[in-house]
Tab-separated table of C-alpha atoms in Angstrom:
chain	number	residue	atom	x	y	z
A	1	UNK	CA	-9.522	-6.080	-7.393
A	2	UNK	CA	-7.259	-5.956	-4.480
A	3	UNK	CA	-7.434	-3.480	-1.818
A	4	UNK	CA	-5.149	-0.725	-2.536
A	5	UNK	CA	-1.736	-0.430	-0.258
A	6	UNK	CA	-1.834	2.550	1.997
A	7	UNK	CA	1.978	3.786	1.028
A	8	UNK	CA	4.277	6.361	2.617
A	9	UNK	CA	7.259	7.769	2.601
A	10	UNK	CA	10.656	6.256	3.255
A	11	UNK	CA	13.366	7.296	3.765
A	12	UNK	CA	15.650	6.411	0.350
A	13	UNK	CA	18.215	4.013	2.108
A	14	UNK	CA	16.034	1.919	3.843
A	15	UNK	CA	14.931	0.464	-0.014
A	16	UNK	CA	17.660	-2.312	0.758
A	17	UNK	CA	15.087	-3.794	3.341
A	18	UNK	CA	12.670	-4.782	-0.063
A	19	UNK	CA	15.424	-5.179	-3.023
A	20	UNK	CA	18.424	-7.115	-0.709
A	21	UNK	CA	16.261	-9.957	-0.339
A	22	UNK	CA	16.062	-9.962	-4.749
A	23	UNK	CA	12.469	-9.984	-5.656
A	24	UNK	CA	11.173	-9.704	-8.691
A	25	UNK	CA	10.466	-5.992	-9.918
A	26	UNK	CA	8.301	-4.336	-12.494
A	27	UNK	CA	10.007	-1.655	-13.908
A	28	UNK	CA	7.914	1.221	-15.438
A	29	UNK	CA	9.035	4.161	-17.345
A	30	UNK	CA	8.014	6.711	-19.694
A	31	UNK	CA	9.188	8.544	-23.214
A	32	UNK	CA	7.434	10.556	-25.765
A	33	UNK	CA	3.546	10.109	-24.402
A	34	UNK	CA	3.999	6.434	-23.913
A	35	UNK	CA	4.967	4.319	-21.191
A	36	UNK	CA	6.005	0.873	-20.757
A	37	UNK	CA	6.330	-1.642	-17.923
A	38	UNK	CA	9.224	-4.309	-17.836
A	39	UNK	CA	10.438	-7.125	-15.734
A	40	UNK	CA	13.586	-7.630	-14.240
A	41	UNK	CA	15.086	-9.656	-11.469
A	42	UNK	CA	19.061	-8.640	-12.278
A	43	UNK	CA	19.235	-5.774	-9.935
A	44	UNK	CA	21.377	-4.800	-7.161
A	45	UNK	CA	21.736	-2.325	-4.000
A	46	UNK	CA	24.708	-0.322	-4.768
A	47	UNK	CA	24.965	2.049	-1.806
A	48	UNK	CA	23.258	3.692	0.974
A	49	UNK	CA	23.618	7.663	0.478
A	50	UNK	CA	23.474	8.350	-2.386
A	51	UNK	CA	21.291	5.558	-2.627
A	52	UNK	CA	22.097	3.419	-5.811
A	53	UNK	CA	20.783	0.517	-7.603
A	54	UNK	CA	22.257	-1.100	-10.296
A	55	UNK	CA	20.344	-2.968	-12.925
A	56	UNK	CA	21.059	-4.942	-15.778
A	57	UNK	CA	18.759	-4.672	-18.850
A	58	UNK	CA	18.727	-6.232	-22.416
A	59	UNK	CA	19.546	-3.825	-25.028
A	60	UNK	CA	17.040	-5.293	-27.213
A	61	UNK	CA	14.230	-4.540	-25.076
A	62	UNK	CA	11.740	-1.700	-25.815
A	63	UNK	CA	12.255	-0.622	-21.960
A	64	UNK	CA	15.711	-0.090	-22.588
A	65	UNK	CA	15.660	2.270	-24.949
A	66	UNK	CA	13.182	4.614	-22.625
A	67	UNK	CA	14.570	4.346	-19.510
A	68	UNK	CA	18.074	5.404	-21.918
A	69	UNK	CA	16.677	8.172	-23.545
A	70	UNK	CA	14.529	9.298	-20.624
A	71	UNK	CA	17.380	9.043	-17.820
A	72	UNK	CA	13.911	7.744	-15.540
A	73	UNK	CA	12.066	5.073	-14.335
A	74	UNK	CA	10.134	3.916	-11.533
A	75	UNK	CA	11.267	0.352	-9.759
A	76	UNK	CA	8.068	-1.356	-8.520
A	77	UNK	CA	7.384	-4.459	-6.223
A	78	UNK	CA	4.831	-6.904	-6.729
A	79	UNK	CA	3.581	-9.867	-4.691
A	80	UNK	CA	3.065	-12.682	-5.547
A	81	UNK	CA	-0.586	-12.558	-6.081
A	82	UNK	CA	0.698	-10.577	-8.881
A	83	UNK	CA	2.285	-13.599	-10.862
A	84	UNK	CA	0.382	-13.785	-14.160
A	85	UNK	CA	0.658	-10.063	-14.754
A	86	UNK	CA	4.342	-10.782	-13.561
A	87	UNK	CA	4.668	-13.165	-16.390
A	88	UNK	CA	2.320	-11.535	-18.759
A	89	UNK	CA	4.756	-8.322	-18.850
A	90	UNK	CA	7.994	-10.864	-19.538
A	91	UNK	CA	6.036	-12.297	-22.514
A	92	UNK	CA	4.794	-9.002	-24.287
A	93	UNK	CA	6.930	-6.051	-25.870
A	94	UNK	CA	5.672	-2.221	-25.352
A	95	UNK	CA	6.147	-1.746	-28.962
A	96	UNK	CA	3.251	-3.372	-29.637
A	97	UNK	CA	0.855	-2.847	-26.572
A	98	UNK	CA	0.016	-0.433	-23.834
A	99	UNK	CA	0.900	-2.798	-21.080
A	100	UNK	CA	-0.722	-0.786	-18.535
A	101	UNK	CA	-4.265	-1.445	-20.032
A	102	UNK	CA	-3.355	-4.662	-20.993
A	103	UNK	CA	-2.718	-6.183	-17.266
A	104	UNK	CA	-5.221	-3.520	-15.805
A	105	UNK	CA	-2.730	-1.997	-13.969
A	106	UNK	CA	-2.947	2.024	-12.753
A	107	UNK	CA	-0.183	4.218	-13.568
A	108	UNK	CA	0.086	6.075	-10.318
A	109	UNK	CA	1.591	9.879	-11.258
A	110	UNK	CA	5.291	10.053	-9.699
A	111	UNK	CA	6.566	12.875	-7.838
A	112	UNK	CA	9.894	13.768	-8.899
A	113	UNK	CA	10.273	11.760	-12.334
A	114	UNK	CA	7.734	11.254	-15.643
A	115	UNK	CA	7.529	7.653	-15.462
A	116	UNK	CA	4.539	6.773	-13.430
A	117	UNK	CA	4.101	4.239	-10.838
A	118	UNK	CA	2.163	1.236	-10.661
A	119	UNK	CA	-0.554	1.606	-7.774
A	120	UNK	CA	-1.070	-1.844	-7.563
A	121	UNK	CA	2.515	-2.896	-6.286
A	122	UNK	CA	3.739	-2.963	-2.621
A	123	UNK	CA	6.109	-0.490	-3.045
A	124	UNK	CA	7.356	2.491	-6.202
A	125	UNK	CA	10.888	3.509	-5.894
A	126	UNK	CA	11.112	6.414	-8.110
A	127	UNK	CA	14.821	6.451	-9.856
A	128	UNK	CA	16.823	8.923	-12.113
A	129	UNK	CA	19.897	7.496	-14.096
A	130	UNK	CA	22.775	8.376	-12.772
A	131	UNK	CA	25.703	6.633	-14.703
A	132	UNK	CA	25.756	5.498	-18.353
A	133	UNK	CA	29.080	3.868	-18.397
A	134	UNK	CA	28.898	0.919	-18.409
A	135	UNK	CA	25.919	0.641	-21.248
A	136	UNK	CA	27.545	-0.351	-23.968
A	137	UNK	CA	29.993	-3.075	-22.618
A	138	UNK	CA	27.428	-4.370	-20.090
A	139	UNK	CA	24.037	-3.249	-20.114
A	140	UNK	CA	24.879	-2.017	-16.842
A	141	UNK	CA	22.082	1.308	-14.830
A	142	UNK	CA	23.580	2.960	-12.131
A	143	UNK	CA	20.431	4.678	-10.739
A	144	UNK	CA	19.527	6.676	-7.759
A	145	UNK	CA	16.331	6.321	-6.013
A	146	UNK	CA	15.002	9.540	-5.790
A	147	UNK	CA	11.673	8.933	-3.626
A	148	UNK	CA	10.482	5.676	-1.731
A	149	UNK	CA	7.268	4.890	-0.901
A	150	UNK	CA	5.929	1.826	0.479
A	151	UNK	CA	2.881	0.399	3.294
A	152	UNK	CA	3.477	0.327	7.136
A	153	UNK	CA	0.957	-3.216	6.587
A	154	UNK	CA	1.832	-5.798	5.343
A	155	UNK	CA	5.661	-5.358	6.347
A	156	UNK	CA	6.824	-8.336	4.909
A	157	UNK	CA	5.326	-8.539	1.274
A	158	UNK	CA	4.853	-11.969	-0.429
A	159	UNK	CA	7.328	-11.124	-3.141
A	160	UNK	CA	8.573	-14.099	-5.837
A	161	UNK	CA	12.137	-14.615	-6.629
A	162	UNK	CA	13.261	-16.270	-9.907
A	163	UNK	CA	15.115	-19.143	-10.464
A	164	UNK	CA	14.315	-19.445	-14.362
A	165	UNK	CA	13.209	-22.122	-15.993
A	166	UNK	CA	9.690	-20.867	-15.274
A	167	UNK	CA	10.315	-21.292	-11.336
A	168	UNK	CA	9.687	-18.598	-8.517
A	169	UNK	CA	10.523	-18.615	-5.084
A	170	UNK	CA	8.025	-17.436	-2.820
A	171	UNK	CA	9.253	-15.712	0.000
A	172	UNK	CA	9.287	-17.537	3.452
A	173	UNK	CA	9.377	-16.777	7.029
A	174	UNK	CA	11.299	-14.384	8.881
A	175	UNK	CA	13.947	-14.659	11.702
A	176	UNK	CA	15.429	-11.762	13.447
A	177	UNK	CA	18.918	-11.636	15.610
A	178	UNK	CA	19.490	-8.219	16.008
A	179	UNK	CA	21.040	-8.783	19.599
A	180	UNK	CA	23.847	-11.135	17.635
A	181	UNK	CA	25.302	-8.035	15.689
A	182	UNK	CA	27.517	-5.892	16.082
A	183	UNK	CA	25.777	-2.334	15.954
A	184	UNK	CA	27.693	-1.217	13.155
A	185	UNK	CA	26.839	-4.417	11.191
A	186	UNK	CA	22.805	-4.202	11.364
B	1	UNK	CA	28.392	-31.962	11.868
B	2	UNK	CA	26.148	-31.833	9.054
B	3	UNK	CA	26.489	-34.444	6.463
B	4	UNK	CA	28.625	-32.852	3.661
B	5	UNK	CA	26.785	-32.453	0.236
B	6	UNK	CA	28.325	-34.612	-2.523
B	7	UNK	CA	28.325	-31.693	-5.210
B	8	UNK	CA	28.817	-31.503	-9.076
B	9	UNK	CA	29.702	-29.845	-11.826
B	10	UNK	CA	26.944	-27.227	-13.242
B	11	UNK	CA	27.106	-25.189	-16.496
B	12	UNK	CA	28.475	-21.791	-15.149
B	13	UNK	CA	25.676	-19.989	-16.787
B	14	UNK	CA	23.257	-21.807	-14.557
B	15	UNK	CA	24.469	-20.121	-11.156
B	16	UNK	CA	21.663	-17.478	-12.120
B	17	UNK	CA	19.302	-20.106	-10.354
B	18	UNK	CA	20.758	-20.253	-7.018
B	19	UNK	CA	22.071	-15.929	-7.352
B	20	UNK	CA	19.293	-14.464	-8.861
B	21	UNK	CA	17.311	-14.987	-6.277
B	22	UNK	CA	19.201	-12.909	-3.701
B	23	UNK	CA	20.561	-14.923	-1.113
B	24	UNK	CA	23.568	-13.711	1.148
B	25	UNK	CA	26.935	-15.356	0.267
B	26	UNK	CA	30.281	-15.812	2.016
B	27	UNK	CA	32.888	-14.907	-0.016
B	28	UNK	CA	36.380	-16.553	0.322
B	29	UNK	CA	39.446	-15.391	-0.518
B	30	UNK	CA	43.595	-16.188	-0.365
B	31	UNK	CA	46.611	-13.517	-0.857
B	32	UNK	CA	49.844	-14.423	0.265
B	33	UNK	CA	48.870	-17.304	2.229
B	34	UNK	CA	45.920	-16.376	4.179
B	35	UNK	CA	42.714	-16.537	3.969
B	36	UNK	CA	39.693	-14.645	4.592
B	37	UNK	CA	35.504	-15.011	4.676
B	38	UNK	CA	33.285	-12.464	4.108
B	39	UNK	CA	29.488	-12.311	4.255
B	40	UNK	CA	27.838	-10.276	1.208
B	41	UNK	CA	24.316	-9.314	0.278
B	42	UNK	CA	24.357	-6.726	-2.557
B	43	UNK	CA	25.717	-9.092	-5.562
B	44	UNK	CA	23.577	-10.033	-9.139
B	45	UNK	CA	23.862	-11.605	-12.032
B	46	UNK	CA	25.038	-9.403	-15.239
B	47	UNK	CA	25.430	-11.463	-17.922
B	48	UNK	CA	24.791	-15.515	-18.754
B	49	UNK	CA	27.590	-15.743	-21.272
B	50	UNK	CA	30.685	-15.505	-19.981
B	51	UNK	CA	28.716	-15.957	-16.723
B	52	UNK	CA	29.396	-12.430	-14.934
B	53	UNK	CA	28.547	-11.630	-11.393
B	54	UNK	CA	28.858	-7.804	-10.072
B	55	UNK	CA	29.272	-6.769	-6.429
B	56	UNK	CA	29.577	-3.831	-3.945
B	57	UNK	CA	32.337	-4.876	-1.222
B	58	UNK	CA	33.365	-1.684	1.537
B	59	UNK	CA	36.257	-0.558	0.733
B	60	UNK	CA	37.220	-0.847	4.593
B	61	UNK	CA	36.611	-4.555	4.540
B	62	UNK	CA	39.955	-6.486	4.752
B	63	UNK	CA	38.225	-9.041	1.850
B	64	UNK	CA	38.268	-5.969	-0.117
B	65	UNK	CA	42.105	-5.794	0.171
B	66	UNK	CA	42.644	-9.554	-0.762
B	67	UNK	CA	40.208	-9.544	-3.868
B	68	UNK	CA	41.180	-6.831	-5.329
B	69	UNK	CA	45.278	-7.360	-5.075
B	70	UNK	CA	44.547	-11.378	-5.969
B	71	UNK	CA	42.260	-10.850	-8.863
B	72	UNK	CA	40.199	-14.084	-7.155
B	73	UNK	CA	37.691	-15.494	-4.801
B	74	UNK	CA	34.931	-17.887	-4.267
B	75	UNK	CA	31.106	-16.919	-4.010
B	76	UNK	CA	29.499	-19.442	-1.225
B	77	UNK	CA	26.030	-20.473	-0.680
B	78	UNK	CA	25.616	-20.912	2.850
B	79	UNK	CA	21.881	-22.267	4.311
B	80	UNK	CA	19.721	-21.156	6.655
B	81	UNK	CA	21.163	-24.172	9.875
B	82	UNK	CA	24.446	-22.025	9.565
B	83	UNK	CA	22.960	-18.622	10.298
B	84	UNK	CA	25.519	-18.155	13.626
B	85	UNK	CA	28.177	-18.218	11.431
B	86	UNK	CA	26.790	-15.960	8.341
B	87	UNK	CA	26.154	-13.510	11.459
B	88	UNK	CA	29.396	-14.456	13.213
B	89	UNK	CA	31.717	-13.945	10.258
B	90	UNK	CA	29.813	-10.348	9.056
B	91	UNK	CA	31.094	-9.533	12.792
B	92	UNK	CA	34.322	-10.002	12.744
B	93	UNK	CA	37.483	-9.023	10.707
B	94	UNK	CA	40.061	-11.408	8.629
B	95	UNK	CA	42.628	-9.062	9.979
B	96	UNK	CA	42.716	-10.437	13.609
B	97	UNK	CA	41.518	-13.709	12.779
B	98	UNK	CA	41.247	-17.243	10.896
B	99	UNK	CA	37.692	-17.380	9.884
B	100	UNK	CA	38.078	-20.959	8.749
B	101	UNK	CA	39.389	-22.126	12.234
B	102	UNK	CA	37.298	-19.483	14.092
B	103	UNK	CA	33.946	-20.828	12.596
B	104	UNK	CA	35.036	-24.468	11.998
B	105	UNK	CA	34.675	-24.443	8.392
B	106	UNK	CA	37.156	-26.799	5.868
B	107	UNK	CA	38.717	-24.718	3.198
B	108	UNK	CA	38.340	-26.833	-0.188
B	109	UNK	CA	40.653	-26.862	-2.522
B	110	UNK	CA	39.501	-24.848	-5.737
B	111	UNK	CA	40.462	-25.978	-9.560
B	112	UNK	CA	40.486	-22.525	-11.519
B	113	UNK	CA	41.632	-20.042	-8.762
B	114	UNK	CA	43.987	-19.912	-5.332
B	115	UNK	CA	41.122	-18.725	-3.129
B	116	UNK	CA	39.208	-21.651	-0.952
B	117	UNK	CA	35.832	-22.812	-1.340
B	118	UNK	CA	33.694	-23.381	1.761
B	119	UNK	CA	32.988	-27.050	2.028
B	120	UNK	CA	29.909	-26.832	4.321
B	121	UNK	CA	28.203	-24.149	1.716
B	122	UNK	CA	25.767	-25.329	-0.853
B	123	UNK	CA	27.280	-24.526	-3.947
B	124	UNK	CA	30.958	-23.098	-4.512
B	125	UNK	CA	31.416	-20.072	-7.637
B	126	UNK	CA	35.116	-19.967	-8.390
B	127	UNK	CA	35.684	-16.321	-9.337
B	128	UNK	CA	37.986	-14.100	-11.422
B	129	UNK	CA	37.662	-10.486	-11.072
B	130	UNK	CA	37.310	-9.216	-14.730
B	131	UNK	CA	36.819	-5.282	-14.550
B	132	UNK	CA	38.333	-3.166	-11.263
B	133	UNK	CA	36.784	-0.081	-13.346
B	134	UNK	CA	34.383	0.883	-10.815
B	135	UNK	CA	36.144	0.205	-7.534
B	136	UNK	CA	37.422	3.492	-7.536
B	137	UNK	CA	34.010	5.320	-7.706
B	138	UNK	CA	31.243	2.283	-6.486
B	139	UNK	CA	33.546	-0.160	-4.677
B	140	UNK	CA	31.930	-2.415	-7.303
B	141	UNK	CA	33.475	-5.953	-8.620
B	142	UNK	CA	32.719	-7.452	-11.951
B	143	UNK	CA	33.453	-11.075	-11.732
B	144	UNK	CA	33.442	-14.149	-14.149
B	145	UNK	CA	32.215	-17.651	-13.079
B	146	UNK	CA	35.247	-19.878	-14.320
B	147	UNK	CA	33.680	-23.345	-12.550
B	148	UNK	CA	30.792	-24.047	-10.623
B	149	UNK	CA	29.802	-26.923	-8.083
B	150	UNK	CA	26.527	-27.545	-6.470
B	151	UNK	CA	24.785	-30.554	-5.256
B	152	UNK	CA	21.692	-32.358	-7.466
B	153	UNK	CA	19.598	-32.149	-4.191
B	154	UNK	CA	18.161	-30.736	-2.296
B	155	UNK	CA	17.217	-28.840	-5.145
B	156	UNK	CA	16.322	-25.984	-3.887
B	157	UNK	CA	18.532	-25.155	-0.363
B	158	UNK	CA	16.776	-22.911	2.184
B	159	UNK	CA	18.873	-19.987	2.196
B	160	UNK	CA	18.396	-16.444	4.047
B	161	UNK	CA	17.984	-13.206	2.217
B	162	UNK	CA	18.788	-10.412	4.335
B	163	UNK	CA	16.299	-7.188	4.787
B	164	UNK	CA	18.822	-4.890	7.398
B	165	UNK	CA	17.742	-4.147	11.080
B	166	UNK	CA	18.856	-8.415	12.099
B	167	UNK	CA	15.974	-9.302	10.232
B	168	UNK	CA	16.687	-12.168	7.365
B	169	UNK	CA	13.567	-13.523	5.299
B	170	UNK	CA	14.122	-17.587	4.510
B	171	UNK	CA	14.009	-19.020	1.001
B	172	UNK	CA	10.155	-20.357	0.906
B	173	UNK	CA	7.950	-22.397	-0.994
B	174	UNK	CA	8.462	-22.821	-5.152
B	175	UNK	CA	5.964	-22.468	-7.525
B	176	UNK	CA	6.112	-23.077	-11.062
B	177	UNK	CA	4.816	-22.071	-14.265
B	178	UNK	CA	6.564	-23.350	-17.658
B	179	UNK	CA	3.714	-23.422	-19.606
B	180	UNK	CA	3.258	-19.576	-19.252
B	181	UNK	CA	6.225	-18.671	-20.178
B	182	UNK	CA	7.655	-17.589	-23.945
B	183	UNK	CA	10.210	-20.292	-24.390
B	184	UNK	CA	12.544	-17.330	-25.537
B	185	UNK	CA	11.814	-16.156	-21.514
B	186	UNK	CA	12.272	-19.203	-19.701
């Protein structure tokens, strides 16, 4: 097993520094006694303060129906050494397994929602719902990230970005211009 | 100049491969015979079929103006050699300025909507703005693909995903995994 990720705090807004770049996420969430893990790349930064994500989930999916009823989930990151659990989660449906013991992962007990976190993931962003309304015509969470937590080290995680089709991009180097904006722009 | 990339007609429901992954966009736009750029990285993919797109633009931002009161504009994919001007034109404002001339670009003529595409960009999404219900409270777009244009190769364009702070991570290596997938999944 992989060293664990010493995580801390962040501050909520600065979540746009892991989800902008559009990784992959493992959503986990929790209703009645049972949780569930999902994966989803459709997701969105929505604003800074309040700080929103939207989301876009099948209605068919077990996940769906608990993060609904629940008005909670966590938003996880994995890397990409992560990739067969990644893919392993896509394939299976909660209804029928505990996915947590299935891919070994370790719910990690969240602070201000039920739904736990995964432990093994670079970063938790724990969420409440926040607007419904656009559900039934899109399949369309509004959420608001209630508590952030992510490592100091590594700062840029190896996080995998689908193209579908069975194809992931891997994320590359960095570059950094800051002197080139404008203040207000960074 | 870089040599231009001979594009071609894709499926619209196929843009999820170049969107999903998060890269930032320019988005172009027309309204009473100007035009305007904008650079955007808070956009995903909401639904395959009709091929939706939903997207947080400031209300401030003179783009804003011209999308919402022209019901139209083109998503971009610009690559990593034209990083000045993805910087350049998230500096500046379409209210003082041609962003075309400013940054040398060449407006191309678009079949379903008014709005230019950005011949230098890897692909070109002509949009229609389909629900203005959440401007009002989110500043957030719904659009629908009508016709989209990307080139056969390179098949996978190194764009920049941007993290805040100046700091833009680079489209890296693929990997792929077909076989692991449930065809239903892919």
């Amino acid at each position: 097993m992989k060293k664990p990720y010493s995580k801390t705090d962040l501050p909520v807004w600065q979540i746009r520094k892991y989800l902008e770049p559009g990784p992959i996420v493992l959503v986990s969430s929790s209703w009645k006694g049972k949780t569930n893990i999902m994966t989803m790349g459709w997701h969105t930064v929505m604003e800074f303060s309040p700080s929103l994500i939207g989301c876009f989930i099948t209605s068919g999916n077990h996940s769906y129906k608990m993060i609904e009823k629940s008005g909670e989930c966590v938003i996880n990151i994995p890397t990409v050494d992560m990739i067969d659990t990644i893919i392993g989660i896509g394939n299976t449906t909660g209804q029928q397994i505990d996915k947590f013991k299935k891919f070994k992962l370790t719910p990690e007990e969240s602070q201000t929602v039920h739904a736990p976190g995964i432990k093994e993931c670079y970063a938790n962003f724990e969420c409440r719902v926040v607007d419904k309304h656009l559900l039934p015509k899109y399949n369309f969470f509004i959420l608001e990230v209630l508590k952030a937590q992510a490592p100091l080290r590594p700062r840029y995680p190896k996080t995998v970005h689908y193209r579908g089709e069975g194809v992931f991009m891997v994320s590359g180097r960095h570059i950094a211009f800051p002197e080139k904006f404008l203040p207000q722009n960074l």
